[in-house]
PDB file of C-alpha atoms in Angstrom:
ATOM      1  CA  GLU A   1     -29.155   0.070   3.901  1.00 89.00           C
ATOM      2  CA  PHE A   2     -26.925  -2.813   4.516  1.00 94.00           C
ATOM      3  CA  CYS A   3     -24.039  -4.182   2.486  1.00 93.00           C
ATOM      4  CA  PHE A   4     -22.952  -7.589   2.299  1.00 94.00           C
ATOM      5  CA  ILE A   5     -19.312  -8.407   1.976  1.00 95.00           C
ATOM      6  CA  HIS A   6     -19.031 -11.996   0.452  1.00 94.00           C
ATOM      7  CA  VAL A   7     -16.003 -14.040   0.312  1.00 96.00           C
ATOM      8  CA  PRO A   8     -16.263 -17.005  -1.921  1.00 94.00           C
ATOM      9  CA  ARG A   9     -17.358 -20.439  -0.333  1.00 94.00           C
ATOM     10  CA  THR A  10     -18.746 -18.768   3.108  1.00 95.00           C
ATOM     11  CA  GLY A  11     -22.359 -19.619   2.505  1.00 91.00           C
ATOM     12  CA  GLY A  12     -23.114 -16.170   0.570  1.00 91.00           C
ATOM     13  CA  TRP A  13     -25.481 -17.348  -2.100  1.00 88.00           C
ATOM     14  CA  SER A  14     -27.971 -18.820   0.501  1.00 88.00           C
ATOM     15  CA  PHE A  15     -27.657 -15.664   2.707  1.00 91.00           C
ATOM     16  CA  ARG A  16     -28.352 -13.587  -0.464  1.00 89.00           C
ATOM     17  CA  ASN A  17     -31.340 -15.706  -1.238  1.00 87.00           C
ATOM     18  CA  TYR A  18     -32.910 -15.256   2.261  1.00 89.00           C
ATOM     19  CA  TYR A  19     -32.451 -11.398   2.251  1.00 91.00           C
ATOM     20  CA  GLU A  20     -33.919 -11.260  -1.289  1.00 89.00           C
ATOM     21  CA  GLU A  21     -36.843 -13.246  -0.260  1.00 89.00           C
ATOM     22  CA  HIS A  22     -37.643 -11.111   2.526  1.00 90.00           C
ATOM     23  CA  LYS A  23     -36.860  -7.936   0.757  1.00 91.00           C
ATOM     24  CA  LEU A  24     -34.467  -6.886   3.234  1.00 93.00           C
ATOM     25  CA  PRO A  25     -32.696  -3.442   2.563  1.00 94.00           C
ATOM     26  CA  PHE A  26     -29.559  -4.833   1.040  1.00 92.00           C
ATOM     27  CA  TYR A  27     -27.509  -2.731  -1.462  1.00 86.00           C
ATOM     28  CA  SER A  28     -26.661  -4.594  -4.934  1.00 72.00           C
ATOM     29  CA  ASN A  29     -24.339  -3.246  -7.198  1.00 66.00           C
ATOM     30  CA  GLU A  30     -25.599  -2.466 -10.657  1.00 64.00           C
ATOM     31  CA  LYS A  31     -23.732  -5.277 -12.236  1.00 62.00           C
ATOM     32  CA  LYS A  32     -25.227  -7.819  -9.689  1.00 59.00           C
ATOM     33  CA  GLY A  33     -21.783  -8.761  -8.783  1.00 60.00           C
ATOM     34  CA  HIS A  34     -21.735 -11.473  -5.937  1.00 70.00           C
ATOM     35  CA  HIS A  35     -18.411 -11.400  -3.999  1.00 81.00           C
ATOM     36  CA  ASN A  36     -18.005  -7.644  -2.853  1.00 84.00           C
ATOM     37  CA  PRO A  37     -15.025  -6.523  -0.811  1.00 91.00           C
ATOM     38  CA  VAL A  38     -15.225  -3.448   1.666  1.00 93.00           C
ATOM     39  CA  SER A  39     -15.263  -0.395  -0.625  1.00 91.00           C
ATOM     40  CA  LEU A  40     -12.213   2.116   0.246  1.00 91.00           C
ATOM     41  CA  LEU A  41     -14.938   4.618  -0.375  1.00 89.00           C
ATOM     42  CA  CYS A  42     -17.426   3.567   2.336  1.00 92.00           C
ATOM     43  CA  SER A  43     -15.931   3.162   5.613  1.00 92.00           C
ATOM     44  CA  PRO A  44     -17.570   0.342   7.918  1.00 94.00           C
ATOM     45  CA  ASN A  45     -18.043   3.028  10.638  1.00 92.00           C
ATOM     46  CA  GLU A  46     -20.426   4.870   8.414  1.00 92.00           C
ATOM     47  CA  TYR A  47     -22.221   2.045   6.467  1.00 93.00           C
ATOM     48  CA  ASN A  48     -23.981  -1.169   7.790  1.00 95.00           C
ATOM     49  CA  TYR A  49     -21.701  -4.002   6.535  1.00 96.00           C
ATOM     50  CA  VAL A  50     -22.513  -8.044   7.196  1.00 97.00           C
ATOM     51  CA  THR A  51     -20.496 -10.632   6.445  1.00 97.00           C
ATOM     52  CA  ILE A  52     -20.126 -14.514   6.880  1.00 97.00           C
ATOM     53  CA  ILE A  53     -16.767 -15.840   8.054  1.00 98.00           C
ATOM     54  CA  ARG A  54     -15.738 -19.496   7.687  1.00 98.00           C
ATOM     55  CA  ASP A  55     -12.701 -21.214   9.070  1.00 98.00           C
ATOM     56  CA  PRO A  56     -10.254 -20.466   6.559  1.00 98.00           C
ATOM     57  CA  VAL A  57      -8.743 -23.888   5.945  1.00 98.00           C
ATOM     58  CA  GLU A  58     -12.337 -25.313   5.219  1.00 97.00           C
ATOM     59  CA  ARG A  59     -13.117 -22.312   2.952  1.00 97.00           C
ATOM     60  CA  VAL A  60      -9.677 -23.046   0.934  1.00 97.00           C
ATOM     61  CA  ARG A  61     -10.706 -26.704   0.631  1.00 96.00           C
ATOM     62  CA  SER A  62     -14.323 -26.042  -0.406  1.00 94.00           C
ATOM     63  CA  HIS A  63     -12.833 -23.681  -2.851  1.00 94.00           C
ATOM     64  CA  PHE A  64     -10.480 -26.250  -4.183  1.00 95.00           C
ATOM     65  CA  GLN A  65     -13.151 -29.098  -4.309  1.00 93.00           C
ATOM     66  CA  MET A  66     -15.662 -26.735  -6.138  1.00 92.00           C
ATOM     67  CA  PHE A  67     -12.937 -26.096  -8.823  1.00 93.00           C
ATOM     68  CA  GLN A  68     -12.107 -29.650  -9.124  1.00 93.00           C
ATOM     69  CA  GLU A  69     -15.743 -30.566  -9.933  1.00 91.00           C
ATOM     70  CA  ALA A  70     -15.731 -28.048 -12.469  1.00 90.00           C
ATOM     71  CA  ASN A  71     -12.824 -29.447 -14.306  1.00 90.00           C
ATOM     72  CA  GLU A  72     -11.027 -26.036 -13.715  1.00 90.00           C
ATOM     73  CA  LEU A  73      -7.365 -26.029 -15.299  1.00 89.00           C
ATOM     74  CA  SER A  74      -6.014 -24.298 -12.273  1.00 89.00           C
ATOM     75  CA  VAL A  75      -6.627 -27.417 -10.295  1.00 91.00           C
ATOM     76  CA  SER A  76      -5.236 -29.722 -12.620  1.00 92.00           C
ATOM     77  CA  ARG A  77      -1.577 -29.981 -10.976  1.00 93.00           C
ATOM     78  CA  GLY A  78      -2.963 -30.188  -7.376  1.00 94.00           C
ATOM     79  CA  LEU A  79      -3.434 -28.337  -4.056  1.00 96.00           C
ATOM     80  CA  ILE A  80       0.103 -26.922  -3.800  1.00 94.00           C
ATOM     81  CA  ASN A  81       0.241 -25.544  -7.243  1.00 94.00           C
ATOM     82  CA  PHE A  82      -3.565 -24.025  -6.778  1.00 96.00           C
ATOM     83  CA  LEU A  83      -2.313 -22.494  -3.475  1.00 97.00           C
ATOM     84  CA  ARG A  84       0.791 -20.907  -5.245  1.00 95.00           C
ATOM     85  CA  TYR A  85      -1.169 -19.459  -8.157  1.00 94.00           C
ATOM     86  CA  SER A  86      -4.715 -18.680  -7.098  1.00 93.00           C
ATOM     87  CA  SER A  87      -5.266 -14.990  -5.475  1.00 92.00           C
ATOM     88  CA  GLU A  88      -8.660 -16.489  -4.095  1.00 93.00           C
ATOM     89  CA  VAL A  89      -7.027 -18.944  -1.519  1.00 96.00           C
ATOM     90  CA  LYS A  90      -4.359 -16.627   0.039  1.00 97.00           C
ATOM     91  CA  ASN A  91      -5.403 -14.630   2.716  1.00 98.00           C
ATOM     92  CA  LEU A  92      -8.660 -13.494   1.171  1.00 97.00           C
ATOM     93  CA  TYR A  93     -10.320 -12.689   4.310  1.00 98.00           C
ATOM     94  CA  CYS A  94      -7.845  -9.902   4.745  1.00 98.00           C
ATOM     95  CA  GLN A  95      -8.145  -8.726   1.238  1.00 97.00           C
ATOM     96  CA  TYR A  96     -11.807  -8.339   1.457  1.00 97.00           C
ATOM     97  CA  TYR A  97     -12.201  -6.735   4.872  1.00 98.00           C
ATOM     98  CA  SER A  98      -9.387  -4.424   4.471  1.00 97.00           C
ATOM     99  CA  GLY A  99     -10.744  -3.436   0.676  1.00 96.00           C
ATOM    100  CA  LEU A 100      -7.201  -4.025  -0.479  1.00 97.00           C
ATOM    101  CA  VAL A 101      -8.187  -6.816  -2.995  1.00 95.00           C
ATOM    102  CA  GLY A 102      -4.979  -8.205  -4.699  1.00 94.00           C
ATOM    103  CA  GLU A 103      -2.121  -7.093  -2.559  1.00 96.00           C
ATOM    104  CA  ILE A 104       0.012  -9.183  -0.536  1.00 96.00           C
ATOM    105  CA  VAL A 105      -1.478  -9.386   3.034  1.00 98.00           C
ATOM    106  CA  ASP A 106       1.045  -8.441   5.851  1.00 98.00           C
ATOM    107  CA  GLU A 107       0.314  -6.995   9.266  1.00 98.00           C
ATOM    108  CA  ARG A 108      -0.810  -3.480   8.009  1.00 98.00           C
ATOM    109  CA  ILE A 109      -3.418  -5.231   5.937  1.00 98.00           C
ATOM    110  CA  TYR A 110      -4.341  -7.447   8.750  1.00 98.00           C
ATOM    111  CA  ASN A 111      -4.825  -4.328  11.162  1.00 98.00           C
ATOM    112  CA  ILE A 112      -7.120  -2.804   8.503  1.00 98.00           C
ATOM    113  CA  ALA A 113      -9.352  -5.682   8.032  1.00 98.00           C
ATOM    114  CA  ILE A 114      -9.491  -6.346  11.752  1.00 98.00           C
ATOM    115  CA  LYS A 115     -10.440  -2.681  12.259  1.00 97.00           C
ATOM    116  CA  ASN A 116     -13.019  -3.047   9.728  1.00 97.00           C
ATOM    117  CA  LEU A 117     -14.428  -6.257  11.124  1.00 98.00           C
ATOM    118  CA  LYS A 118     -15.002  -4.564  14.399  1.00 97.00           C
ATOM    119  CA  SER A 119     -17.294  -1.896  12.910  1.00 97.00           C
ATOM    120  CA  PHE A 120     -19.467  -4.514  10.981  1.00 97.00           C
ATOM    121  CA  LYS A 121     -23.103  -4.374  11.941  1.00 96.00           C
ATOM    122  CA  ASN A 122     -23.100  -8.184  11.954  1.00 96.00           C
ATOM    123  CA  ILE A 123     -20.577 -11.053  11.658  1.00 98.00           C
ATOM    124  CA  ILE A 124     -22.186 -14.344  10.923  1.00 97.00           C
ATOM    125  CA  ILE A 125     -19.873 -17.544  11.814  1.00 97.00           C
ATOM    126  CA  PHE A 126     -20.343 -20.278   9.077  1.00 96.00           C
ATOM    127  CA  GLU A 127     -19.905 -22.803  11.709  1.00 96.00           C
ATOM    128  CA  ASN A 128     -22.928 -21.616  13.427  1.00 95.00           C
ATOM    129  CA  TYR A 129     -24.869 -20.509  10.400  1.00 93.00           C
ATOM    130  CA  ASP A 130     -28.247 -21.269  11.291  1.00 90.00           C
ATOM    131  CA  GLU A 131     -28.084 -20.013  14.782  1.00 92.00           C
ATOM    132  CA  ASP A 132     -26.214 -16.904  13.692  1.00 94.00           C
ATOM    133  CA  LEU A 133     -28.757 -16.281  10.937  1.00 92.00           C
ATOM    134  CA  LYS A 134     -31.901 -16.593  13.283  1.00 91.00           C
ATOM    135  CA  LYS A 135     -30.279 -13.983  15.634  1.00 92.00           C
ATOM    136  CA  PHE A 136     -29.789 -11.620  12.323  1.00 94.00           C
ATOM    137  CA  PHE A 137     -33.271 -12.263  11.016  1.00 92.00           C
ATOM    138  CA  LYS A 138     -34.837 -11.160  14.393  1.00 91.00           C
ATOM    139  CA  HIS A 139     -33.377  -7.616  14.049  1.00 90.00           C
ATOM    140  CA  PHE A 140     -36.154  -7.484  11.079  1.00 92.00           C
ATOM    141  CA  LYS A 141     -38.722  -9.088  12.892  1.00 91.00           C
ATOM    142  CA  ILE A 142     -38.518 -12.501  10.963  1.00 90.00           C
ATOM    143  CA  ASP A 143     -38.643 -15.524  13.343  1.00 82.00           C
ATOM    144  CA  ASN A 144     -38.934 -18.499  10.998  1.00 75.00           C
ATOM    145  CA  PHE A 145     -37.003 -18.957   7.781  1.00 66.00           C
ATOM    146  CA  SER A 146     -36.886 -21.746   5.513  1.00 65.00           C
ATOM    147  CA  LYS A 147     -33.590 -23.650   4.940  1.00 62.00           C
ATOM    148  CA  LYS A 148     -34.229 -24.544   1.331  1.00 59.00           C
ATOM    149  CA  PHE A 149     -31.279 -22.420  -0.028  1.00 57.00           C
ATOM    150  CA  HIS A 150     -27.876 -23.895  -0.201  1.00 61.00           C
ATOM    151  CA  THR A 151     -27.417 -23.865  -4.177  1.00 58.00           C
ATOM    152  CA  ASN A 152     -23.431 -24.326  -4.440  1.00 61.00           C
ATOM    153  CA  LYS A 153     -22.432 -26.824  -1.695  1.00 65.00           C
ATOM    154  CA  SER A 154     -19.493 -29.082  -2.766  1.00 63.00           C
ATOM    155  CA  PRO A 155     -19.458 -32.536  -0.945  1.00 66.00           C
ATOM    156  CA  GLU A 156     -16.970 -32.609   1.787  1.00 75.00           C
ATOM    157  CA  LYS A 157     -13.553 -34.691   1.118  1.00 82.00           C
ATOM    158  CA  THR A 158     -11.300 -35.115   3.950  1.00 88.00           C
ATOM    159  CA  LEU A 159      -7.728 -33.247   3.406  1.00 92.00           C
ATOM    160  CA  LYS A 160      -4.519 -35.052   4.364  1.00 94.00           C
ATOM    161  CA  GLN A 161      -2.838 -33.406   7.232  1.00 96.00           C
ATOM    162  CA  SER A 162       0.125 -32.245   4.656  1.00 96.00           C
ATOM    163  CA  GLU A 163      -2.619 -30.358   2.476  1.00 96.00           C
ATOM    164  CA  ARG A 164      -4.187 -28.941   5.701  1.00 97.00           C
ATOM    165  CA  GLU A 165      -0.694 -27.527   6.815  1.00 98.00           C
ATOM    166  CA  ALA A 166      -0.036 -26.160   3.267  1.00 98.00           C
ATOM    167  CA  ILE A 167      -3.194 -24.317   3.392  1.00 98.00           C
ATOM    168  CA  LYS A 168      -2.444 -22.845   6.861  1.00 98.00           C
ATOM    169  CA  ILE A 169       0.976 -21.676   5.435  1.00 98.00           C
ATOM    170  CA  TYR A 170      -0.708 -19.780   2.502  1.00 98.00           C
ATOM    171  CA  ASN A 171      -3.600 -18.255   4.800  1.00 98.00           C
ATOM    172  CA  TYR A 172      -1.689 -17.168   7.869  1.00 98.00           C
ATOM    173  CA  TRP A 173      -2.896 -13.764   8.301  1.00 98.00           C
ATOM    174  CA  ASP A 174      -6.609 -15.108   7.812  1.00 98.00           C
ATOM    175  CA  LEU A 175      -6.177 -17.964  10.272  1.00 98.00           C
ATOM    176  CA  LYS A 176      -4.851 -14.995  12.765  1.00 98.00           C
ATOM    177  CA  LEU A 177      -7.993 -13.006  11.723  1.00 98.00           C
ATOM    178  CA  TYR A 178     -10.443 -15.712  11.864  1.00 98.00           C
ATOM    179  CA  ASP A 179      -9.335 -16.630  15.441  1.00 98.00           C
ATOM    180  CA  GLU A 180      -9.504 -12.954  16.627  1.00 98.00           C
ATOM    181  CA  ILE A 181     -13.154 -12.953  15.394  1.00 98.00           C
ATOM    182  CA  ILE A 182     -14.317 -15.917  17.035  1.00 98.00           C
ATOM    183  CA  ASN A 183     -12.574 -14.685  20.212  1.00 97.00           C
ATOM    184  CA  LEU A 184     -14.041 -11.331  20.101  1.00 96.00           C
ATOM    185  CA  LYS A 185     -17.537 -12.996  19.269  1.00 95.00           C
ATOM    186  CA  ASN A 186     -17.239 -15.285  22.339  1.00 94.00           C
ATOM    187  CA  GLN A 187     -16.457 -12.372  24.344  1.00 94.00           C
ATOM    188  CA  LYS A 188     -19.601 -10.667  22.896  1.00 91.00           C
ATOM    189  CA  LYS A 189     -17.385  -7.713  21.892  1.00 91.00           C
ATOM    190  CA  ILE A 190     -18.610  -7.929  18.268  1.00 89.00           C
TER     191      ILE A 190
END
């Protein structure tokens, strides 16, 4: 059985629709929660974790825009205040992949997240979604899948350079983690 670690704004709803449509052996918790971090009780060395990782700046941009479209109060005072006060846009990858959600990310939490990710069964890169998905489904002998899912897509808006820099400041550890994972994938070490 597989466990999908779904970080918000990474294409997880589409992925979940695919594995449910094909009745793949994925664990779903009883509450049907859809954003799941690594469990501190279930080591990635012993369980089949799968995740999707996206450029952290783009993930935060998408999250901010989704909240803008929904007229959420948390974005009403702009991106900087959203970054300052919303925990979901500050190093969320490190929190989810370490299992230490809600903690202030530091080098220790970053190292736990990287160590865990290196033991994941599969890491799908959002920017290479279709190709990585095809490779993943081949393990289950599924050669074709429809692209009809993408239920939660926000229209992309261009960020100012100053906004991109602000996102980078609040996501230092996630950017480092993302670069490391891309590096390891390119070297075929994960």
